[in-house]
Each structure stands twice: as C-alpha cells, then as structure tokens.
Coordinates of C-alpha atoms and ligand atoms in Angstrom, one line a residue:
X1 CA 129.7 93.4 81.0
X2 CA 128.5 97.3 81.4
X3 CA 124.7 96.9 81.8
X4 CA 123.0 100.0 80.0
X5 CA 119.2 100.4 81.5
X6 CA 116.9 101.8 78.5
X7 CA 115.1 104.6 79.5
X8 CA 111.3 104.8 80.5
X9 CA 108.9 104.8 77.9
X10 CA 105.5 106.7 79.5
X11 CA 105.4 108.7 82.2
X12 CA 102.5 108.3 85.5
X13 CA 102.2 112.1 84.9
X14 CA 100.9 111.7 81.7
X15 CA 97.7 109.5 83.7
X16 CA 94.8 110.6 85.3
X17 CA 95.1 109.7 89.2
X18 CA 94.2 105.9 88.9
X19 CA 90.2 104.3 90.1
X20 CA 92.0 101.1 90.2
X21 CA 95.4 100.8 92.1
X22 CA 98.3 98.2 91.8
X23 CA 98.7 97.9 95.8
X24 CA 96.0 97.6 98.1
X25 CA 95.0 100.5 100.7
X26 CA 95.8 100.2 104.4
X27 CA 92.6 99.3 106.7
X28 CA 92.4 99.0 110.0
X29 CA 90.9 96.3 110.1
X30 CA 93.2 94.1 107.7
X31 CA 95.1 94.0 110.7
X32 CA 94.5 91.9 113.8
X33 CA 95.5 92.3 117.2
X34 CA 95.5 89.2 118.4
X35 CA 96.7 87.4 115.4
X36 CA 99.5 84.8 116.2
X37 CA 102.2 84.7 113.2
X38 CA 102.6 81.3 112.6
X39 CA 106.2 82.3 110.8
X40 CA 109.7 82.7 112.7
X41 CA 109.5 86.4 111.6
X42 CA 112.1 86.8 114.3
X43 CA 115.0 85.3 112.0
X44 CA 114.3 87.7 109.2
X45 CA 115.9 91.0 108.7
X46 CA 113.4 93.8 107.9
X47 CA 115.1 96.6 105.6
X48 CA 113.5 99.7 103.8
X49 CA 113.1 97.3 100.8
X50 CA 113.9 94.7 98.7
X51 CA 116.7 96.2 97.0
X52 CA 118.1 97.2 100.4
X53 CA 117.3 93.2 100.9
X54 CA 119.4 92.3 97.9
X55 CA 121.9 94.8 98.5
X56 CA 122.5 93.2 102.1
X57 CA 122.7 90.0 100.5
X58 CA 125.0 91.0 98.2
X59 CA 127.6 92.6 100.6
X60 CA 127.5 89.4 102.9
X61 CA 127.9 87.5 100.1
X62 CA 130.9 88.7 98.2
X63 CA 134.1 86.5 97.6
X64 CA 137.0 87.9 98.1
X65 CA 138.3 87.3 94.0
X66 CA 135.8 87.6 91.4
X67 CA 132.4 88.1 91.9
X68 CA 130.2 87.2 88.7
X69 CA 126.9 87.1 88.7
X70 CA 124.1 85.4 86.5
X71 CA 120.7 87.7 86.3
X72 CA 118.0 87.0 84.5
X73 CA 117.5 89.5 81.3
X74 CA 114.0 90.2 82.4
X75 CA 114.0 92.7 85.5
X76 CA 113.5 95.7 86.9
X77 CA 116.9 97.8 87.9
X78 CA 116.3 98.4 91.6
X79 CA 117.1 94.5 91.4
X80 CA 120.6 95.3 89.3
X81 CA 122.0 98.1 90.9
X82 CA 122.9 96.4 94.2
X83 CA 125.0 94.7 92.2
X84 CA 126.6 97.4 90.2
X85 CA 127.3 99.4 93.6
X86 CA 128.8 96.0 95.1
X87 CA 131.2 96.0 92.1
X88 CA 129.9 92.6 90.7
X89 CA 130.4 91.4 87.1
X90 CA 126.8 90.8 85.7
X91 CA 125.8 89.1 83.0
X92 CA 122.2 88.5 81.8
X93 CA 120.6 85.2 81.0
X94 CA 117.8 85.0 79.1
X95 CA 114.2 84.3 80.0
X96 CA 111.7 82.2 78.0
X97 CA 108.2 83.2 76.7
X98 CA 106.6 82.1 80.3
X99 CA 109.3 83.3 81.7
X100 CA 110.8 80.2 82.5
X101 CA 114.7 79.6 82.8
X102 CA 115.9 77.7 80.0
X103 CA 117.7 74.5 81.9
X104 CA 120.1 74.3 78.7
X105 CA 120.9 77.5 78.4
X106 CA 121.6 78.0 81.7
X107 CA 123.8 75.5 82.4
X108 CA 125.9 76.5 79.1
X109 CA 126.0 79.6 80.5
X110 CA 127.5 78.4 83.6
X111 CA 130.1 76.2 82.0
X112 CA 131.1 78.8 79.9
X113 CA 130.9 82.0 82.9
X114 CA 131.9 80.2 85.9
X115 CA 129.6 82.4 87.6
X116 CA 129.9 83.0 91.7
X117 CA 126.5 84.0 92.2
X118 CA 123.1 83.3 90.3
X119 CA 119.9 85.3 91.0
X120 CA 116.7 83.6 90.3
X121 CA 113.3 85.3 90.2
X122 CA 110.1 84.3 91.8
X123 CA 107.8 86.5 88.8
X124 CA 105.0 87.7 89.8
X125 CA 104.2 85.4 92.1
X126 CA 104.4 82.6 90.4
X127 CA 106.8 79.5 90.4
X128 CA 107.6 79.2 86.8
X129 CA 110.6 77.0 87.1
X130 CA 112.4 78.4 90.1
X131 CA 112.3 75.0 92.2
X132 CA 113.9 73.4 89.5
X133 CA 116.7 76.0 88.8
X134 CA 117.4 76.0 92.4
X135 CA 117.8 71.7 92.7
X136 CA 120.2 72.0 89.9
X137 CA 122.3 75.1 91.0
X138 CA 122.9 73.3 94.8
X139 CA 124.9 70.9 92.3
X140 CA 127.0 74.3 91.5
X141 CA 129.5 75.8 93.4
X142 CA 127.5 78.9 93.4
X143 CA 125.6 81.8 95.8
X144 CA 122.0 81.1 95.0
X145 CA 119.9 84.6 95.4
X146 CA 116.3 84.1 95.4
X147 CA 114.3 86.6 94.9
X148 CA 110.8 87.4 96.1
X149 CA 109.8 90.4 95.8
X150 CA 106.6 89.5 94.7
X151 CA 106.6 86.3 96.2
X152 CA 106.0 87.0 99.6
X153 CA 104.2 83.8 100.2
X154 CA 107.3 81.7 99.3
X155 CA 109.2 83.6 100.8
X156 CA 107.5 83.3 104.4
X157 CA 108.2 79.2 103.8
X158 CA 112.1 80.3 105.2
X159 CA 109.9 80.9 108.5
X160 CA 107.9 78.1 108.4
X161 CA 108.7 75.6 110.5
X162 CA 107.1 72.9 108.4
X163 CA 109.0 74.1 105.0
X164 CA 111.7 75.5 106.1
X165 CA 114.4 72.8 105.1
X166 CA 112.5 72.6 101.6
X167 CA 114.1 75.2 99.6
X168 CA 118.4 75.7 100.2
X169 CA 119.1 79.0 98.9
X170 CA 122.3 81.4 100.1
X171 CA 120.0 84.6 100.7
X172 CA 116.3 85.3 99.7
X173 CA 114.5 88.6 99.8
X174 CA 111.1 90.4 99.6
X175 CA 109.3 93.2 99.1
X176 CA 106.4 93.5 101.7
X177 CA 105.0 96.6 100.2
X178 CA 104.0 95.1 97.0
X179 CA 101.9 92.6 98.6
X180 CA 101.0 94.4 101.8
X181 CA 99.0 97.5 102.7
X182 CA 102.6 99.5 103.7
X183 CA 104.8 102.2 103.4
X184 CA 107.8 100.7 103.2
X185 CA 109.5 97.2 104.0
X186 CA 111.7 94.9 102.5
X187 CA 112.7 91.5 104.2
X188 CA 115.7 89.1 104.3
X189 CA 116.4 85.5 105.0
X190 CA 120.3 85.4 104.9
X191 CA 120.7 81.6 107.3
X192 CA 124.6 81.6 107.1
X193 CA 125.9 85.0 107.3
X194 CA 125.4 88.0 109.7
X195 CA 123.3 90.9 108.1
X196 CA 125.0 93.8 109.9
X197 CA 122.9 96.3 112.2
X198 CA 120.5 98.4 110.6
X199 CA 119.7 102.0 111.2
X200 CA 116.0 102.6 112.8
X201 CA 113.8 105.3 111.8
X202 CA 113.5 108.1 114.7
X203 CA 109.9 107.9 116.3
X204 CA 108.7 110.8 114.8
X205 CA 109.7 109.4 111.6
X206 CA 107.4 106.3 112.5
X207 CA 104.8 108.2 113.3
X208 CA 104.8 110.5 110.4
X209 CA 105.0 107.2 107.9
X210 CA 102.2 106.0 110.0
X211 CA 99.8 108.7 109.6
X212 CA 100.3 108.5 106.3
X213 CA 99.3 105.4 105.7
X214 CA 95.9 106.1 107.5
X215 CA 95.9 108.7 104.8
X216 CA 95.9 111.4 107.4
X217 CA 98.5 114.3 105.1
X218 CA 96.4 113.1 101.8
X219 CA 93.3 114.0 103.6
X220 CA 94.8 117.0 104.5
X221 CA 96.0 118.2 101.1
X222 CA 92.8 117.5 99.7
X223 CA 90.8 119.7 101.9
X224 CA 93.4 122.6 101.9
X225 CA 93.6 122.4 97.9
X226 CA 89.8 122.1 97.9
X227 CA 89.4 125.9 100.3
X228 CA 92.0 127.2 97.9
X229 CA 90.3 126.3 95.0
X230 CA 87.0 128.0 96.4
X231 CA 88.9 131.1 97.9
X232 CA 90.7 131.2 94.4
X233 CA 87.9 129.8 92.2
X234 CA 90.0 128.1 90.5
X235 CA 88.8 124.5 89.8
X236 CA 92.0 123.0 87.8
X237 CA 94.0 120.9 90.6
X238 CA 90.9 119.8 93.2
X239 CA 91.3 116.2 93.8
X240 CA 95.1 115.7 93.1
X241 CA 96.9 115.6 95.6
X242 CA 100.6 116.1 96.5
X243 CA 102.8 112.7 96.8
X244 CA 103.4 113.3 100.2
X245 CA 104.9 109.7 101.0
X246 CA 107.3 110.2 103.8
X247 CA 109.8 107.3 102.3
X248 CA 112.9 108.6 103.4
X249 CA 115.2 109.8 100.7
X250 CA 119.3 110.2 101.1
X251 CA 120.5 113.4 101.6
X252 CA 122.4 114.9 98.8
X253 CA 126.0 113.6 100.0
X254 CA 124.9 110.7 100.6
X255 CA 123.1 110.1 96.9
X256 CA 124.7 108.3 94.2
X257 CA 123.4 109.9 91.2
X258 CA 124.8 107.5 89.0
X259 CA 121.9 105.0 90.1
X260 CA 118.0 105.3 89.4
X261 CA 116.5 103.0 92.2
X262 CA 119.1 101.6 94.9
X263 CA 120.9 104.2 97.3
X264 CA 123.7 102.8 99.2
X265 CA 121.6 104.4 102.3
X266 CA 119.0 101.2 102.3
X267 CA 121.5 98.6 102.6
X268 CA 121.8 100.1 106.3
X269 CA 118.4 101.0 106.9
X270 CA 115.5 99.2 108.5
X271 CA 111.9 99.0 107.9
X272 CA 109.5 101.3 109.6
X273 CA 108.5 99.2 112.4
X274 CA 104.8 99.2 112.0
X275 CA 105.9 97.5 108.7
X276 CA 106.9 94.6 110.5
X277 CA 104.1 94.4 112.9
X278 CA 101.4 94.2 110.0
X279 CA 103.2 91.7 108.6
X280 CA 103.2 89.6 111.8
X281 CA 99.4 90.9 112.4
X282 CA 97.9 90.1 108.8
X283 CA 95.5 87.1 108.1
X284 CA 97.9 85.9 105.4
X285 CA 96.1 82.7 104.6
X286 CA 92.7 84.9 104.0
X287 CA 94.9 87.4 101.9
X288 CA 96.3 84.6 99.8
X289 CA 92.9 83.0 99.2
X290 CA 91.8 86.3 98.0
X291 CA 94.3 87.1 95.5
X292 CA 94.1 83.6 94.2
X293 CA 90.6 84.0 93.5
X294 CA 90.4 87.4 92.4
X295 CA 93.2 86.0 89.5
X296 CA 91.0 82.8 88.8
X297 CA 88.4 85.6 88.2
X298 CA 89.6 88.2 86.2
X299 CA 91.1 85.1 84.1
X300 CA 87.6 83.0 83.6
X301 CA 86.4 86.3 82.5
X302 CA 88.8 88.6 80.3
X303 CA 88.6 87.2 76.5
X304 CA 89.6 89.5 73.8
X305 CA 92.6 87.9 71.2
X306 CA 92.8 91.4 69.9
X307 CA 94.0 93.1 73.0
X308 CA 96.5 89.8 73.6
X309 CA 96.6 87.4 76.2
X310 CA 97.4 86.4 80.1
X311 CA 100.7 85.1 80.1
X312 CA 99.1 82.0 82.7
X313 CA 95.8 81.1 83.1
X314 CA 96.5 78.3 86.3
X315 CA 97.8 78.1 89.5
X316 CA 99.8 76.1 91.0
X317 CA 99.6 75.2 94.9
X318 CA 102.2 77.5 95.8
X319 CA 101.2 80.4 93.3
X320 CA 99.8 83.2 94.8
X321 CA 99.7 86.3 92.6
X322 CA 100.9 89.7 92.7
X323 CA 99.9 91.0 89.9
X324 CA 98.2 89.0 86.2
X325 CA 100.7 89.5 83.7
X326 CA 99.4 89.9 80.2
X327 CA 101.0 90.2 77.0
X328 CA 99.4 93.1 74.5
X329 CA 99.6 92.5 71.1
X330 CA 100.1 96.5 70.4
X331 CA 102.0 98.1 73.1
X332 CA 99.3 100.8 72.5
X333 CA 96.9 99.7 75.0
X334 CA 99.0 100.3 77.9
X335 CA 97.9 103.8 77.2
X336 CA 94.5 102.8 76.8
X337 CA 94.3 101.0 80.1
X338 CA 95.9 103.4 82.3
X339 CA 93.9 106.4 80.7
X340 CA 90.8 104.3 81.8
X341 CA 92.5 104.4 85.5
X342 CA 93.6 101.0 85.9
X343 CA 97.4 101.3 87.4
X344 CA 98.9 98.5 85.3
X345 CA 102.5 98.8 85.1
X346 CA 105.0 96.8 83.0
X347 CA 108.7 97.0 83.5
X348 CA 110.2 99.7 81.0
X349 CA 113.7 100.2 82.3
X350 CA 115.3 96.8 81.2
X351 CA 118.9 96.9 80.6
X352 CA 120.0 95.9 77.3
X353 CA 120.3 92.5 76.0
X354 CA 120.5 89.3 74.0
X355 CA 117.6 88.1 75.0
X356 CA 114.5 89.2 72.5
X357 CA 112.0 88.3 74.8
X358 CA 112.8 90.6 78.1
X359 CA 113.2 93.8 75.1
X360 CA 109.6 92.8 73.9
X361 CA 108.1 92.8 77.1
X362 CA 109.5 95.9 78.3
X363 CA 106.6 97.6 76.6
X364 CA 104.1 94.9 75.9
X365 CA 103.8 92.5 79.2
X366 CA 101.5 94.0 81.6
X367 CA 100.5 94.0 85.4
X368 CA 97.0 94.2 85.9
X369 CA 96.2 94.6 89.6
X370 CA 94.6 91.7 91.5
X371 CA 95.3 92.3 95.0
X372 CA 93.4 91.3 97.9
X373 CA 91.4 94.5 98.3
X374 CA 90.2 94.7 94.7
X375 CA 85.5 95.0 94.7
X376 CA 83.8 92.9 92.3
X377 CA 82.9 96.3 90.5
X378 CA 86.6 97.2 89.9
X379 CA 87.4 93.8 88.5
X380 CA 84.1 93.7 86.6
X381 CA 85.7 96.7 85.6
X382 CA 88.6 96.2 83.8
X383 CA 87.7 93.0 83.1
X384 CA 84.9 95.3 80.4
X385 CA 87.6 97.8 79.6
X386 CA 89.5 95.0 78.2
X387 CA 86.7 93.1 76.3
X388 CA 85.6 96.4 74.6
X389 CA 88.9 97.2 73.1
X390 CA 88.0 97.0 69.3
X391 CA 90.8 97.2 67.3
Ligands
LIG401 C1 111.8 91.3 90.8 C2 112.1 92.5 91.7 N1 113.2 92.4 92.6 C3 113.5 93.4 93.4 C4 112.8 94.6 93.5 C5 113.1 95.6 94.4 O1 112.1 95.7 95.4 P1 111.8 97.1 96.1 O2 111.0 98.0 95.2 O3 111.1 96.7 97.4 O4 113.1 97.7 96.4 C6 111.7 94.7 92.6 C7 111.0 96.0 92.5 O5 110.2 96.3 91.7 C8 111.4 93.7 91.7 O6 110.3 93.8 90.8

C-alpha cells in the first residue's frame, strides 16, 4: 500500500517564541552524580533517536520473503519512514476514539494480511490497550515492535530486573528527548538480535551539543543580536534567537530527499554520550511523580465543554504522561493556544487512511505540555487560557 503523508497544516513560524515549552530545560541540578541507575542501561542501545531506534529494529528484523507490516493509522511519520526505507509493505490499522486498538479489528486484519511484523504504540504515555495487544499477538507468528517514544517509563521495565520478563516483545524503542532534558537520544531494547555498531559523535561534537544544552550559543546569540540592535537601533529581532541546535544533519549525498523525518544516517549513529549519562544520572522516580501530578492537576482544573475535552482524565499505575492529550471541538484553538505561547503540538502529517479517527485528530487532538519542570504559574496558566475561551 503506497502511504501518502498529508502535508502540515500551521507552521511554528507563524508563533511567537513559546512562555510555555513542550520539553523541559536542562538544569544542572536535575542531574545527580552519585545517582545509581537501578536499570541495566548497559543492554540498551542508545541511537540519535527513536526513529534511528525503529529503523535498527527494523533492519534486524527483516525476513528474508515478505515483509508486511501492521501500523497503527494514528502516527507521526518519523515512525513510518524506517519502514518505507527498509522496503516494508505497510498497512494501517485503525485506532479507536481513546486510542485504543480494536481487538476485533485487529485480529481480522491479521487473518486477512498475514502480517510479519505489527507495531504497537505506547500514546502519550499512556497504556491504552497495549498489554493486551501484545498477550494476544505472542499467539501470532509475528515481530511485535513496541514503541515508546513517549513511554520512556515502560520502556525502562526491559532493564528492570524485577519486570523484565513481564512484557515479550521482538524490539522496543524510545525517544529520551521527549521526556528528558536532552539534545538528542533515542534508545533500543532488541533481546534476540545484534544491533550492529554505531557511529560516535567526534568529541568536539559532544562538546558543542553540550554547550548547547547549558544554553551557552543561545546566550550568545541573544547578546550579539541585542548590541546589534543598539549599534543598529533597530528593535525588530531582539529576543529571537537563531535555532542553533547542533543535531547533526546528513550531508547532501548522504540525504534522502524523498523522506521528511528518518535519514538512513541515524540507523548508524549513536547518541551523544552525555545523552546517556543523564539518563543513567536522573531521579526518574521523582520525575515520574512529577509529571503524574502535574497531569492530575491541569486535569482537576481545566473545565470548559466549549473548547473540548482531555481525551483521559485517570491514570493507571504504569501511566506516566508525556504530554495531556485533548481533543478541540474547533481545530481553531490550536491557533489560539499557541498564539498565547503554550507549545502544544498535535500530529499534522498523518498519512492517509481508512480510519476517520487518526484524519480528525490530525488537526484537533492536542499536546498540552505537562512535563516535569512545568511552575505552578505556567500551569495555572494555561489552565486560564483554556477556561477563558468563549466561543
Ligand atoms: C510515536 C512515535 N514514535 C516514534 C517517533 C520518533 O522519535 P524521534 O523523534 O526520537 O525520532 C515519534 C516522534 O515524534 C513518535 O511520536
């Protein structure tokens, strides 16, 4: 099946420079030196990010007839295009209203497909159904691809010693930088099958990623765009400063142009490796605690029918939020939000399908930020932002 992605709908440009960010800020003191991982971070593979993860996967993986994959309709294309560079037949099944896999479906679509490989999605941070798909597609004779990119808790139980056996899956991936305070980093757990050697960045490289995340080049821009503005006395551009994030990109031969996302270059290239050592050196359990609360917050408190609603209002025990995922009545107030400087972002580049609810929510489900580092006053914040949307 030829996947067509639809193309983006707004444009960051078009938004001023945001008071309330997706991803939380790198502080010193998030990280602690003498913090003892309690995970086997050892047995994971640390990539440039998730989709290098999948991509990996995805290589190791492959049959030597047919590959044909099940994905689920709702996604994002860095998590397709591994897949369409591999080769892979993909077909989409569809998602439910919570996002939930429908069992019946599913298994109809399996009868009917004979698929090799099915990816299931950890949303959000959230469970949905995912522990249920994966009992019933062990029964299969199937490659079962979990992915967490915003699940980095669950993930982590592949290097816990006391989970570890829970969840069988062929491959499972992350994306630390969605939930951490990083540059870069993706992560694999791939218990079967050898992930290849990855490419390390040069030291200088490290170090220029590094200073970067201490904000050191940002600073710098703002001060030298500040003198120019007063040398100049021109006021237009003081305050923005240049994207100067030293994520490394292929050079031109190496660049397939025919994919947005995914570059063949980070299924052979390693995280920075500061990446891995926050991971190893962050208070997890205080981080998860955090988000959890900060959701249980923001959801006790935002109440306005007009605007739309959360798409969950509970956690489970193993849920631990990336983002809160709400679903606008009028895809209008996307615009509304993110001219107010909240960084919500929804998923606009879904590739085409049957399934009516992953086209809806391409412009109307929403990720409001409730990460870790998020004040009281930011939350309070869009929390009245929402509630005083009249019409
Ligand atoms: C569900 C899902 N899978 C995979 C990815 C790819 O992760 P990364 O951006 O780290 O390559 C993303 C990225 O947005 C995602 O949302």
């Amino acid at each position: 099946m030829a996947v067509n992605f639809l193309p983006p709908i707004a444009n960051a440009s078009q938004f001023p420079q945001p008071s309330v960010s997706a991803t939380p800020d790198f502080h010193l003191k998030d990280v602690v030196l003498f913090n003892r991982s309690p995970y086997h971070l050892e047995n994971a593979v640390f990539t440039r990010n998730g989709r290098g993860a999948i991509g990996i996967a995805g290589k190791a993986l492959k049959k030597t007839a047919d590959n044909i994959i099940l994905i689920p309709a709702y996604h994002c294309p860095a998590l397709v295009e591994p897949f369409i560079w591999l080769g892979y037949q993909i077909h989409f099944y569809p998602v439910m209203e919570n996002l939930q896999v429908d069992k019946a479906m599913l298994n109809s679509m399996l009868d009917e497909l004979n698929p090799t490989h099915v990816v299931v999605v950890r949303y959000f941070g959230f469970n949905q159904n995912v522990d249920e798909m994966i009992a019933m597609l062990r029964g299969r004779p199937v490659e079962i691809i979990e992915d967490c990119a915003h699940s980095l808790f669950r993930f982590l139980h592949h290097f816990d010693p006391k989970m570890a056996s829970d969840i069988e899956v062929s491959a499972s991936i992350c994306s630390i930088n969605k939930i951490l305070p990083t540059v870069d980093g993706g992560a694999l757990y791939l218990p079967n099958k050898p992930a290849g050697t990855l490419q390390q960045t040069s030291w200088a490289d490290e170090l220029k990623a590094f200073a970067y995340l201490l904000g050191i080049p940002q600073a710098l821009d703002k001060f030298r765009s500040r003198s120019k503005a007063v040398n100049s006395d021109q006021t237009a551009n003081i305050g923005t400063t240049k994207d100067a994030s030293p994520s490394i990109k292929p050079s031109i031969e190496q660049e397939d142009k025919a994919l947005r996302y995914f570059q063949p270059v980070d299924v052979e290239s390693a995280s920075y490796r500061h990446t891995h050592y926050i991971l190893g050196k962050s208070q997890i359990e205080t981080i998860r605690e955090k988000r959890r609360k900060n959701f249980e917050y923001l959801i006790s408190k935002i109440d306005n029918p007009v605007v739309g609603h959360p798409l969950y209002t509970s956690l489970d025990q193993f849920d631990v939020p990336y983002v809160l995922p709400f679903l606008l009545n009028d895809d209008k107030h996307f615009f509304t939000l993110r001219k107010n400087g909240i960084q919500i972002l929804r998923w606009e580049e879904t590739a085409v399908s049957e399934c009516k609810n992953s086209m809806h929510y391409r412009s109307h489900l929403i990720q409001i930020p409730c990460h870790h580092q998020l004040t009281k006053e930011q939350m309070d914040f869009v929390i009245d932002t929402i509630n005083s949307i009249q019409s």
